[in-house]
Amino acid sequence: MDKKEFKVTPWEVSGNIDYDRLIKDFGVEKINDTILSRIKKHTKDLHFMLNRKVFFAHRDLNWLLDEYEKGNKFYLYTGRAPSGPVHLGHLLPWIFTKWLQDKFDVELWFQFPDEEKFLFKDNLSFDDTEKFLHDNMLDVIALGFDPKKTKFIVDTKNANLMYKEACKVAKKITFSQVKSAFGLKDDSNIGEIFYTSMQTVPAFLPSVLKNKKIPCLIPHAVDQDVHFRVTRHVLPKLGHYKPSSIQCIFLPPLSGVDGKMSASNESSAVYTTDSIEVAAKKIRKYAFSGGRATLEEHRKLGGNPDVDVSYQWLRMLFEPDDKKLQKIHDDYKSGKLLSGELKEILIEKVSVFLKDHQKKRELAKKNIDKFLL
Ligand code: TRP
């Protein structure tokens, strides 16, 4: 694949993603300093994922903040289609969502569309999705969401609430719109064609239930944007607000900075349930390095943090301290810090995180009920 070629759709992410081009192609707005200082007025500090442009794009955030400043509080909406174990890449937008929930003191609706991957994948039964549903919920709860302000909405279990609303959405979308927006074909199954209406429902369901228009902010990885483009097209026709969104880039897979981590490729991801030993081994063995071929060369010419997966994981997820990160960056670039040493810095961070997360995940087992609608 040529450098300029890449793909970002809800079903496929590959190649060397040019995020600036995505901003143009998708028609989203770049996160700039003006919007950052506007957010900061309310949050006092800025999450490093904002400062470092891990969250890099948005839709209608200014409108959302206008409403907020008028006293019209928003709620958050994000989600996860259970289809496999959770890896560190999945956690990235959820960790940020938790920060937003705390800073703005708002409700979160977390959707588990447990039919999505059943419809889109060949070899996934409802028994499988049921198992992953439970398993994935533990990861979300372990991140510390407030059960009083967080609701899990599960498509097959909350169908009574959702179906009628999904039909209202579906009636406003034509087959040809879905085909062109999602690249579906004449031989796509009809569940795939309907699915986007289910992903739209949590973007307005709280407004229906409370019988008043409530602004909605969707933090999500940029591959989901096409769903919410459809959502934004349809909702005004149903008398609802368009949702706002804030969008992040992908945590790169261990194998290199191209594409996104895949839950089904063991050498590309660290799972939240990996033991510390397994995680360390994966990083040592697979994490793509921006270092030089020989020690001599590395000392002389230095490494390249831009393509170094360990450095990028620190930047995007594991090293919140800007000064420490800068030092790692500079030392690596100058050749003072070796690839192996950089990996060990990451491994230490990942180990501390996993140990804590796995403890909280255990505790989450008795708390699932508190989050269900
Ligand atoms: N389609 C998403 C996935 O593949 C799940 C999802 C549902 C979602 N609603 C969402 C993701 C809202 C982000 C925001 O996992």
mmCIF file of C-alpha atoms and ligand atoms in Angstrom:
data_model
loop_
_atom_site.group_PDB
_atom_site.id
_atom_site.type_symbol
_atom_site.label_atom_id
_atom_site.label_comp_id
_atom_site.label_asym_id
_atom_site.label_seq_id
_atom_site.Cartn_x
_atom_site.Cartn_y
_atom_site.Cartn_z
ATOM 1 C CA MET A 1 0.000 0.000 0.000
ATOM 2 C CA ASP A 2 1.320 3.409 -0.969
ATOM 3 C CA LYS A 3 1.901 6.002 1.738
ATOM 4 C CA LYS A 4 -1.079 8.079 0.701
ATOM 5 C CA GLU A 5 -3.458 5.151 0.612
ATOM 6 C CA PHE A 6 -5.450 4.396 3.715
ATOM 7 C CA LYS A 7 -8.913 3.386 4.729
ATOM 8 C CA VAL A 8 -11.030 4.525 7.668
ATOM 9 C CA THR A 9 -14.527 3.064 7.823
ATOM 10 C CA PRO A 10 -16.459 1.534 10.744
ATOM 11 C CA TRP A 11 -15.507 -1.895 9.396
ATOM 12 C CA GLU A 12 -11.961 -1.373 8.222
ATOM 13 C CA VAL A 13 -9.036 0.777 9.288
ATOM 14 C CA SER A 14 -5.771 0.277 7.415
ATOM 15 C CA GLY A 15 -2.784 2.026 5.929
ATOM 16 C CA ASN A 16 -0.887 5.099 6.991
ATOM 17 C CA ILE A 17 -3.725 7.353 8.090
ATOM 18 C CA ASP A 18 -3.472 11.014 7.120
ATOM 19 C CA TYR A 19 -5.634 12.601 9.805
ATOM 20 C CA ASP A 20 -5.524 16.039 8.218
ATOM 21 C CA ARG A 21 -6.963 14.616 5.062
ATOM 22 C CA LEU A 22 -9.681 12.880 7.081
ATOM 23 C CA ILE A 23 -10.660 16.248 8.534
ATOM 24 C CA LYS A 24 -11.251 17.504 5.006
ATOM 25 C CA ASP A 25 -12.853 14.339 3.670
ATOM 26 C CA PHE A 26 -15.208 13.924 6.627
ATOM 27 C CA GLY A 27 -15.903 17.640 6.998
ATOM 28 C CA VAL A 28 -15.110 17.717 10.721
ATOM 29 C CA GLU A 29 -13.473 20.635 12.515
ATOM 30 C CA LYS A 30 -9.952 20.555 13.855
ATOM 31 C CA ILE A 31 -9.443 20.923 17.598
ATOM 32 C CA ASN A 32 -7.574 24.223 17.836
ATOM 33 C CA ASP A 33 -6.349 26.459 20.646
ATOM 34 C CA THR A 34 -9.494 28.590 20.628
ATOM 35 C CA ILE A 35 -11.756 25.648 21.364
ATOM 36 C CA LEU A 36 -9.248 24.279 23.878
ATOM 37 C CA SER A 37 -9.265 27.474 25.910
ATOM 38 C CA ARG A 38 -13.045 27.492 25.770
ATOM 39 C CA ILE A 39 -13.130 23.952 27.213
ATOM 40 C CA LYS A 40 -10.542 24.911 29.812
ATOM 41 C CA LYS A 41 -12.772 27.685 31.133
ATOM 42 C CA HIS A 42 -15.061 24.950 32.409
ATOM 43 C CA THR A 43 -12.651 22.132 33.213
ATOM 44 C CA LYS A 44 -9.829 24.232 34.775
ATOM 45 C CA ASP A 45 -7.168 21.926 33.356
ATOM 46 C CA LEU A 46 -6.967 20.138 30.024
ATOM 47 C CA HIS A 47 -6.625 16.407 29.615
ATOM 48 C CA PHE A 48 -3.325 15.535 27.938
ATOM 49 C CA MET A 49 -5.272 13.809 25.161
ATOM 50 C CA LEU A 50 -6.622 17.244 24.260
ATOM 51 C CA ASN A 51 -3.327 19.095 24.565
ATOM 52 C CA ARG A 52 -1.567 16.462 22.473
ATOM 53 C CA LYS A 53 -4.378 16.356 19.890
ATOM 54 C CA VAL A 54 -5.102 12.683 20.462
ATOM 55 C CA PHE A 55 -8.615 14.055 20.366
ATOM 56 C CA PHE A 56 -8.084 16.046 17.203
ATOM 57 C CA ALA A 57 -11.460 16.799 15.663
ATOM 58 C CA HIS A 58 -15.038 17.651 16.558
ATOM 59 C CA ARG A 59 -18.459 18.559 15.289
ATOM 60 C CA ASP A 60 -20.411 21.451 16.780
ATOM 61 C CA LEU A 61 -18.516 21.657 20.067
ATOM 62 C CA ASN A 62 -18.979 25.423 20.072
ATOM 63 C CA TRP A 63 -22.732 25.028 19.868
ATOM 64 C CA LEU A 64 -22.631 22.449 22.667
ATOM 65 C CA LEU A 65 -20.673 24.836 24.895
ATOM 66 C CA ASP A 66 -23.037 27.700 24.032
ATOM 67 C CA GLU A 67 -25.911 25.569 25.295
ATOM 68 C CA TYR A 68 -23.936 24.487 28.351
ATOM 69 C CA GLU A 69 -23.190 28.096 29.208
ATOM 70 C CA LYS A 70 -26.894 28.879 28.930
ATOM 71 C CA GLY A 71 -27.545 26.156 31.503
ATOM 72 C CA ASN A 72 -28.649 23.516 28.988
ATOM 73 C CA LYS A 73 -26.442 20.651 30.114
ATOM 74 C CA PHE A 74 -25.473 17.931 27.676
ATOM 75 C CA TYR A 75 -25.098 14.208 28.215
ATOM 76 C CA LEU A 76 -22.360 11.927 26.877
ATOM 77 C CA TYR A 77 -22.904 8.968 24.588
ATOM 78 C CA THR A 78 -20.366 6.371 23.513
ATOM 79 C CA GLY A 79 -20.305 2.617 22.955
ATOM 80 C CA ARG A 80 -18.729 -0.707 22.240
ATOM 81 C CA ALA A 81 -19.937 -3.574 20.070
ATOM 82 C CA PRO A 82 -19.031 -6.738 21.998
ATOM 83 C CA SER A 83 -17.055 -8.932 19.617
ATOM 84 C CA GLY A 84 -13.890 -9.865 21.458
ATOM 85 C CA PRO A 85 -11.768 -8.971 24.454
ATOM 86 C CA VAL A 86 -11.017 -5.325 25.220
ATOM 87 C CA HIS A 87 -7.518 -4.083 24.397
ATOM 88 C CA LEU A 88 -5.696 -0.908 25.401
ATOM 89 C CA GLY A 89 -6.752 0.893 22.216
ATOM 90 C CA HIS A 90 -10.412 0.567 23.148
ATOM 91 C CA LEU A 91 -9.778 2.167 26.507
ATOM 92 C CA LEU A 92 -8.398 5.388 25.085
ATOM 93 C CA PRO A 93 -11.707 7.135 24.241
ATOM 94 C CA TRP A 94 -13.387 5.693 27.339
ATOM 95 C CA ILE A 95 -10.726 7.094 29.664
ATOM 96 C CA PHE A 96 -11.290 10.485 28.091
ATOM 97 C CA THR A 97 -15.054 10.086 28.380
ATOM 98 C CA LYS A 98 -14.658 9.440 32.102
ATOM 99 C CA TRP A 99 -12.674 12.677 32.396
ATOM 100 C CA LEU A 100 -15.466 14.555 30.619
ATOM 101 C CA GLN A 101 -18.059 13.002 32.891
ATOM 102 C CA ASP A 102 -16.146 14.108 35.977
ATOM 103 C CA LYS A 103 -15.314 17.601 34.738
ATOM 104 C CA PHE A 104 -18.761 18.505 33.431
ATOM 105 C CA ASP A 105 -20.686 16.393 35.932
ATOM 106 C CA VAL A 106 -22.883 14.872 33.253
ATOM 107 C CA GLU A 107 -24.696 11.655 32.503
ATOM 108 C CA LEU A 108 -23.196 9.025 30.213
ATOM 109 C CA TRP A 109 -25.150 6.620 28.036
ATOM 110 C CA PHE A 110 -22.933 3.720 27.057
ATOM 111 C CA GLN A 111 -24.327 1.581 24.253
ATOM 112 C CA PHE A 112 -23.501 -2.093 23.807
ATOM 113 C CA PRO A 113 -24.901 -2.895 20.363
ATOM 114 C CA ASP A 114 -24.668 -6.634 20.871
ATOM 115 C CA GLU A 115 -26.254 -7.335 17.489
ATOM 116 C CA GLU A 116 -23.772 -5.230 15.473
ATOM 117 C CA LYS A 117 -20.911 -7.685 15.126
ATOM 118 C CA PHE A 118 -23.360 -10.605 14.966
ATOM 119 C CA LEU A 119 -24.707 -8.980 11.805
ATOM 120 C CA PHE A 120 -21.387 -7.903 10.332
ATOM 121 C CA LYS A 121 -19.135 -10.869 11.096
ATOM 122 C CA ASP A 122 -19.371 -14.375 9.693
ATOM 123 C CA ASN A 123 -18.442 -16.417 12.697
ATOM 124 C CA LEU A 124 -19.899 -14.723 15.734
ATOM 125 C CA SER A 125 -22.963 -16.223 17.402
ATOM 126 C CA PHE A 126 -25.235 -14.525 19.914
ATOM 127 C CA ASP A 127 -23.748 -16.856 22.526
ATOM 128 C CA ASP A 128 -20.344 -15.341 21.775
ATOM 129 C CA THR A 129 -21.562 -11.752 21.900
ATOM 130 C CA GLU A 130 -23.348 -12.452 25.192
ATOM 131 C CA LYS A 131 -20.085 -13.648 26.700
ATOM 132 C CA PHE A 132 -18.123 -10.648 25.421
ATOM 133 C CA LEU A 133 -20.896 -8.289 26.482
ATOM 134 C CA HIS A 134 -20.451 -9.257 30.112
ATOM 135 C CA ASP A 135 -16.672 -9.304 29.804
ATOM 136 C CA ASN A 136 -16.502 -5.884 28.093
ATOM 137 C CA MET A 137 -18.814 -4.300 30.659
ATOM 138 C CA LEU A 138 -16.271 -5.153 33.358
ATOM 139 C CA ASP A 139 -13.626 -3.118 31.533
ATOM 140 C CA VAL A 140 -15.894 -0.108 31.239
ATOM 141 C CA ILE A 141 -16.920 -0.264 34.902
ATOM 142 C CA ALA A 142 -13.290 -0.729 35.984
ATOM 143 C CA LEU A 143 -12.463 2.694 34.559
ATOM 144 C CA GLY A 144 -14.463 4.221 37.377
ATOM 145 C CA PHE A 145 -17.632 5.590 35.791
ATOM 146 C CA ASP A 146 -20.129 6.800 38.350
ATOM 147 C CA PRO A 147 -23.031 4.298 38.429
ATOM 148 C CA LYS A 148 -25.415 7.064 39.462
ATOM 149 C CA LYS A 149 -24.626 8.966 36.274
ATOM 150 C CA THR A 150 -23.959 6.111 33.841
ATOM 151 C CA LYS A 151 -26.437 3.938 31.978
ATOM 152 C CA PHE A 152 -25.619 0.883 29.890
ATOM 153 C CA ILE A 153 -27.988 0.402 26.995
ATOM 154 C CA VAL A 154 -27.871 -3.056 25.422
ATOM 155 C CA ASP A 155 -29.594 -3.335 22.061
ATOM 156 C CA THR A 156 -31.084 -6.834 22.395
ATOM 157 C CA LYS A 157 -32.043 -6.313 26.039
ATOM 158 C CA ASN A 158 -33.410 -2.791 25.722
ATOM 159 C CA ALA A 159 -35.089 -3.410 22.385
ATOM 160 C CA ASN A 160 -38.444 -2.490 23.910
ATOM 161 C CA LEU A 161 -37.197 1.064 24.459
ATOM 162 C CA MET A 162 -35.163 1.305 21.288
ATOM 163 C CA TYR A 163 -37.004 -0.381 18.462
ATOM 164 C CA LYS A 164 -39.744 2.141 17.878
ATOM 165 C CA GLU A 165 -37.240 4.996 17.876
ATOM 166 C CA ALA A 166 -34.921 3.087 15.535
ATOM 167 C CA CYS A 167 -37.821 2.627 13.117
ATOM 168 C CA LYS A 168 -38.474 6.368 13.120
ATOM 169 C CA VAL A 169 -34.825 6.866 12.180
ATOM 170 C CA ALA A 170 -34.842 4.082 9.584
ATOM 171 C CA LYS A 171 -37.853 5.603 7.848
ATOM 172 C CA LYS A 172 -35.797 8.735 7.125
ATOM 173 C CA ILE A 173 -32.859 6.897 5.542
ATOM 174 C CA THR A 174 -32.945 5.384 2.073
ATOM 175 C CA PHE A 175 -31.218 2.224 0.935
ATOM 176 C CA SER A 176 -29.076 4.198 -1.480
ATOM 177 C CA GLN A 177 -27.909 6.574 1.287
ATOM 178 C CA VAL A 178 -26.797 3.637 3.420
ATOM 179 C CA LYS A 179 -25.112 1.986 0.469
ATOM 180 C CA SER A 180 -23.051 5.022 -0.373
ATOM 181 C CA ALA A 181 -22.313 6.111 3.212
ATOM 182 C CA PHE A 182 -21.180 2.677 4.404
ATOM 183 C CA GLY A 183 -20.068 1.036 1.194
ATOM 184 C CA LEU A 184 -22.703 -1.671 1.558
ATOM 185 C CA LYS A 185 -23.542 -3.759 -1.494
ATOM 186 C CA ASP A 186 -26.607 -5.393 -2.944
ATOM 187 C CA ASP A 187 -25.583 -8.646 -1.302
ATOM 188 C CA SER A 188 -25.162 -7.103 2.187
ATOM 189 C CA ASN A 189 -27.624 -8.662 4.590
ATOM 190 C CA ILE A 190 -30.579 -6.461 5.501
ATOM 191 C CA GLY A 191 -29.586 -6.365 9.186
ATOM 192 C CA GLU A 192 -26.442 -4.496 8.180
ATOM 193 C CA ILE A 193 -28.564 -1.996 6.296
ATOM 194 C CA PHE A 194 -30.770 -1.337 9.339
ATOM 195 C CA TYR A 195 -27.999 -1.294 11.929
ATOM 196 C CA THR A 196 -27.033 2.394 11.798
ATOM 197 C CA SER A 197 -30.526 3.336 13.001
ATOM 198 C CA MET A 198 -29.810 1.446 16.243
ATOM 199 C CA GLN A 199 -26.546 3.316 16.744
ATOM 200 C CA THR A 200 -28.450 6.577 16.284
ATOM 201 C CA VAL A 201 -30.998 5.912 19.030
ATOM 202 C CA PRO A 202 -28.874 6.779 22.113
ATOM 203 C CA ALA A 203 -28.078 10.139 20.482
ATOM 204 C CA PHE A 204 -31.660 11.227 21.261
ATOM 205 C CA LEU A 205 -33.335 8.597 23.484
ATOM 206 C CA PRO A 206 -32.767 10.578 26.721
ATOM 207 C CA SER A 207 -34.571 13.505 25.082
ATOM 208 C CA VAL A 208 -37.532 11.247 24.289
ATOM 209 C CA LEU A 209 -37.618 9.763 27.788
ATOM 210 C CA LYS A 210 -37.391 13.133 29.530
ATOM 211 C CA ASN A 211 -39.549 14.842 26.972
ATOM 212 C CA LYS A 212 -37.182 17.764 26.466
ATOM 213 C CA LYS A 213 -34.386 18.482 24.019
ATOM 214 C CA ILE A 214 -31.041 17.600 25.621
ATOM 215 C CA PRO A 215 -27.752 18.239 23.793
ATOM 216 C CA CYS A 216 -25.592 15.154 23.257
ATOM 217 C CA LEU A 217 -21.803 14.857 22.980
ATOM 218 C CA ILE A 218 -20.338 11.689 21.474
ATOM 219 C CA PRO A 219 -16.653 10.981 22.179
ATOM 220 C CA HIS A 220 -15.502 8.340 19.713
ATOM 221 C CA ALA A 221 -12.677 7.116 17.487
ATOM 222 C CA VAL A 222 -12.840 8.766 14.081
ATOM 223 C CA ASP A 223 -13.919 5.593 12.242
ATOM 224 C CA GLN A 224 -17.424 5.953 13.697
ATOM 225 C CA ASP A 225 -17.971 9.397 12.179
ATOM 226 C CA VAL A 226 -19.949 8.116 9.224
ATOM 227 C CA HIS A 227 -22.651 6.725 11.526
ATOM 228 C CA PHE A 228 -23.072 10.058 13.187
ATOM 229 C CA ARG A 229 -23.069 11.932 9.881
ATOM 230 C CA VAL A 230 -26.198 9.945 9.097
ATOM 231 C CA THR A 231 -27.494 10.636 12.624
ATOM 232 C CA ARG A 232 -26.972 14.361 12.200
ATOM 233 C CA HIS A 233 -28.774 14.302 8.883
ATOM 234 C CA VAL A 234 -31.812 12.523 10.295
ATOM 235 C CA LEU A 235 -32.364 13.898 13.800
ATOM 236 C CA PRO A 236 -33.504 17.417 12.880
ATOM 237 C CA LYS A 237 -36.177 15.777 10.719
ATOM 238 C CA LEU A 238 -37.459 14.068 13.860
ATOM 239 C CA GLY A 239 -37.432 17.286 15.877
ATOM 240 C CA HIS A 240 -34.216 16.521 17.791
ATOM 241 C CA TYR A 241 -30.869 18.273 18.092
ATOM 242 C CA LYS A 242 -27.961 17.054 15.999
ATOM 243 C CA PRO A 243 -25.415 15.449 18.343
ATOM 244 C CA SER A 244 -21.979 17.005 18.761
ATOM 245 C CA SER A 245 -18.926 14.809 18.661
ATOM 246 C CA ILE A 246 -15.295 14.800 19.703
ATOM 247 C CA GLN A 247 -13.084 12.386 17.833
ATOM 248 C CA CYS A 248 -9.781 10.648 18.502
ATOM 249 C CA ILE A 249 -7.049 8.999 16.471
ATOM 250 C CA PHE A 250 -6.197 5.311 16.928
ATOM 251 C CA LEU A 251 -3.714 3.896 19.370
ATOM 252 C CA PRO A 252 -1.274 2.206 16.980
ATOM 253 C CA PRO A 253 -0.932 -1.578 17.030
ATOM 254 C CA LEU A 254 2.326 -3.005 18.393
ATOM 255 C CA SER A 255 3.321 -3.904 14.845
ATOM 256 C CA GLY A 256 3.702 -0.281 13.754
ATOM 257 C CA VAL A 257 2.000 3.073 13.473
ATOM 258 C CA ASP A 258 -0.225 2.048 10.551
ATOM 259 C CA GLY A 259 -3.893 1.258 11.026
ATOM 260 C CA LYS A 260 -5.496 0.364 14.325
ATOM 261 C CA MET A 261 -5.091 -2.365 16.859
ATOM 262 C CA SER A 262 -7.025 -5.478 16.099
ATOM 263 C CA ALA A 263 -8.534 -7.546 18.882
ATOM 264 C CA SER A 264 -8.145 -10.672 16.790
ATOM 265 C CA ASN A 265 -4.419 -10.309 16.156
ATOM 266 C CA GLU A 266 -2.522 -11.338 19.234
ATOM 267 C CA SER A 267 0.771 -9.741 18.228
ATOM 268 C CA SER A 268 -0.866 -6.384 17.571
ATOM 269 C CA ALA A 269 -2.635 -5.768 20.878
ATOM 270 C CA VAL A 270 -2.243 -5.871 24.632
ATOM 271 C CA TYR A 271 -5.497 -7.002 26.221
ATOM 272 C CA THR A 272 -6.727 -5.685 29.546
ATOM 273 C CA THR A 273 -6.645 -9.242 30.855
ATOM 274 C CA ASP A 274 -3.080 -10.025 29.773
ATOM 275 C CA SER A 275 -0.815 -10.843 32.680
ATOM 276 C CA ILE A 276 1.978 -8.385 33.323
ATOM 277 C CA GLU A 277 4.452 -10.975 32.035
ATOM 278 C CA VAL A 278 2.558 -11.514 28.786
ATOM 279 C CA ALA A 279 2.156 -7.772 28.219
ATOM 280 C CA ALA A 280 5.870 -7.195 28.828
ATOM 281 C CA LYS A 281 6.784 -10.007 26.480
ATOM 282 C CA LYS A 282 4.546 -8.679 23.721
ATOM 283 C CA ILE A 283 6.042 -5.219 24.023
ATOM 284 C CA ARG A 284 9.627 -6.505 24.035
ATOM 285 C CA LYS A 285 8.989 -8.813 21.126
ATOM 286 C CA TYR A 286 6.558 -6.946 18.886
ATOM 287 C CA ALA A 287 6.524 -3.211 19.647
ATOM 288 C CA PHE A 288 7.791 -1.571 16.482
ATOM 289 C CA SER A 289 10.859 0.465 17.233
ATOM 290 C CA GLY A 290 12.008 3.748 15.747
ATOM 291 C CA GLY A 291 15.546 2.917 16.802
ATOM 292 C CA ARG A 292 18.549 2.341 14.576
ATOM 293 C CA ALA A 293 19.902 -0.985 13.401
ATOM 294 C CA THR A 294 22.999 -0.949 15.592
ATOM 295 C CA LEU A 295 23.856 0.526 18.946
ATOM 296 C CA GLU A 296 26.578 2.609 17.353
ATOM 297 C CA GLU A 297 24.283 4.096 14.776
ATOM 298 C CA HIS A 298 21.603 4.761 17.371
ATOM 299 C CA ARG A 299 23.989 6.640 19.621
ATOM 300 C CA LYS A 300 25.191 8.670 16.672
ATOM 301 C CA LEU A 301 21.955 9.361 14.787
ATOM 302 C CA GLY A 302 19.246 8.869 17.417
ATOM 303 C CA GLY A 303 15.827 7.224 17.166
ATOM 304 C CA ASN A 304 12.567 8.353 15.591
ATOM 305 C CA PRO A 305 9.810 8.776 18.211
ATOM 306 C CA ASP A 306 7.182 9.506 15.532
ATOM 307 C CA VAL A 307 7.147 5.908 14.348
ATOM 308 C CA ASP A 308 8.137 4.274 17.625
ATOM 309 C CA VAL A 309 5.121 2.453 19.041
ATOM 310 C CA SER A 310 6.395 2.487 22.631
ATOM 311 C CA TYR A 311 6.845 6.244 22.483
ATOM 312 C CA GLN A 312 3.413 6.714 20.903
ATOM 313 C CA TRP A 313 1.736 4.617 23.596
ATOM 314 C CA LEU A 314 3.399 6.785 26.229
ATOM 315 C CA ARG A 315 2.315 9.933 24.412
ATOM 316 C CA MET A 316 -1.274 8.873 23.825
ATOM 317 C CA LEU A 317 -2.085 6.916 26.958
ATOM 318 C CA PHE A 318 0.551 6.199 29.579
ATOM 319 C CA GLU A 319 2.644 9.285 30.332
ATOM 320 C CA PRO A 320 0.430 12.197 31.362
ATOM 321 C CA ASP A 321 3.387 14.287 32.546
ATOM 322 C CA ASP A 322 4.435 16.618 29.702
ATOM 323 C CA LYS A 323 7.905 17.257 31.092
ATOM 324 C CA LYS A 324 8.699 13.574 31.485
ATOM 325 C CA LEU A 325 7.382 12.839 28.020
ATOM 326 C CA GLN A 326 9.455 15.629 26.493
ATOM 327 C CA LYS A 327 12.586 14.275 28.134
ATOM 328 C CA ILE A 328 11.922 10.774 26.806
ATOM 329 C CA HIS A 329 11.330 12.267 23.364
ATOM 330 C CA ASP A 330 14.535 14.313 23.410
ATOM 331 C CA ASP A 331 16.705 11.561 24.859
ATOM 332 C CA TYR A 332 15.444 9.104 22.301
ATOM 333 C CA LYS A 333 15.966 11.489 19.427
ATOM 334 C CA SER A 334 19.477 12.309 20.526
ATOM 335 C CA GLY A 335 20.432 8.647 20.878
ATOM 336 C CA LYS A 336 20.924 8.834 24.620
ATOM 337 C CA LEU A 337 17.938 6.560 25.227
ATOM 338 C CA LEU A 338 17.965 3.159 23.536
ATOM 339 C CA SER A 339 14.945 1.331 22.119
ATOM 340 C CA GLY A 340 15.200 -1.388 24.735
ATOM 341 C CA GLU A 341 15.272 1.199 27.502
ATOM 342 C CA LEU A 342 12.282 3.021 26.045
ATOM 343 C CA LYS A 343 10.363 -0.250 25.978
ATOM 344 C CA GLU A 344 11.143 -0.827 29.643
ATOM 345 C CA ILE A 345 9.763 2.622 30.511
ATOM 346 C CA LEU A 346 6.534 1.685 28.762
ATOM 347 C CA ILE A 347 6.417 -1.786 30.326
ATOM 348 C CA GLU A 348 6.666 -0.284 33.794
ATOM 349 C CA LYS A 349 3.702 2.030 33.059
ATOM 350 C CA VAL A 350 1.625 -0.709 31.461
ATOM 351 C CA SER A 351 2.322 -3.056 34.392
ATOM 352 C CA VAL A 352 1.137 -0.534 36.957
ATOM 353 C CA PHE A 353 -1.963 0.153 34.886
ATOM 354 C CA LEU A 354 -2.839 -3.513 34.302
ATOM 355 C CA LYS A 355 -2.421 -4.464 37.922
ATOM 356 C CA ASP A 356 -4.815 -1.765 39.044
ATOM 357 C CA HIS A 357 -7.272 -2.288 36.186
ATOM 358 C CA GLN A 358 -7.471 -6.040 36.777
ATOM 359 C CA LYS A 359 -8.209 -5.513 40.460
ATOM 360 C CA LYS A 360 -11.008 -3.082 39.622
ATOM 361 C CA ARG A 361 -12.277 -5.441 36.941
ATOM 362 C CA GLU A 362 -12.721 -8.156 39.574
ATOM 363 C CA LEU A 363 -14.618 -5.770 41.823
ATOM 364 C CA ALA A 364 -16.794 -4.727 38.875
ATOM 365 C CA LYS A 365 -18.308 -8.215 38.713
ATOM 366 C CA LYS A 366 -20.721 -7.468 41.497
ATOM 367 C CA ASN A 367 -21.625 -4.018 40.221
ATOM 368 C CA ILE A 368 -22.919 -4.665 36.703
ATOM 369 C CA ASP A 369 -26.557 -4.425 37.799
ATOM 370 C CA LYS A 370 -26.059 -0.867 38.976
ATOM 371 C CA PHE A 371 -25.337 0.241 35.416
ATOM 372 C CA LEU A 372 -28.104 -1.549 33.524
ATOM 373 C CA LEU A 373 -31.074 0.474 32.316
HETATM 374 N N1 TRP B 1 -19.997 0.728 16.453
HETATM 375 C C1 TRP B 1 -19.172 0.758 17.635
HETATM 376 C C2 TRP B 1 -18.198 -0.441 17.609
HETATM 377 O O1 TRP B 1 -17.945 -1.009 16.621
HETATM 378 C C3 TRP B 1 -19.996 0.700 18.890
HETATM 379 C C4 TRP B 1 -20.748 1.967 19.203
HETATM 380 C C5 TRP B 1 -22.087 2.087 19.361
HETATM 381 C C6 TRP B 1 -20.190 3.249 19.434
HETATM 382 N N2 TRP B 1 -22.430 3.356 19.672
HETATM 383 C C7 TRP B 1 -21.288 4.101 19.723
HETATM 384 C C8 TRP B 1 -18.890 3.757 19.435
HETATM 385 C C9 TRP B 1 -21.080 5.452 20.008
HETATM 386 C C10 TRP B 1 -18.689 5.102 19.695
HETATM 387 C C11 TRP B 1 -19.783 5.948 19.981
HETATM 388 O O2 TRP B 1 -17.626 -0.823 18.619
#
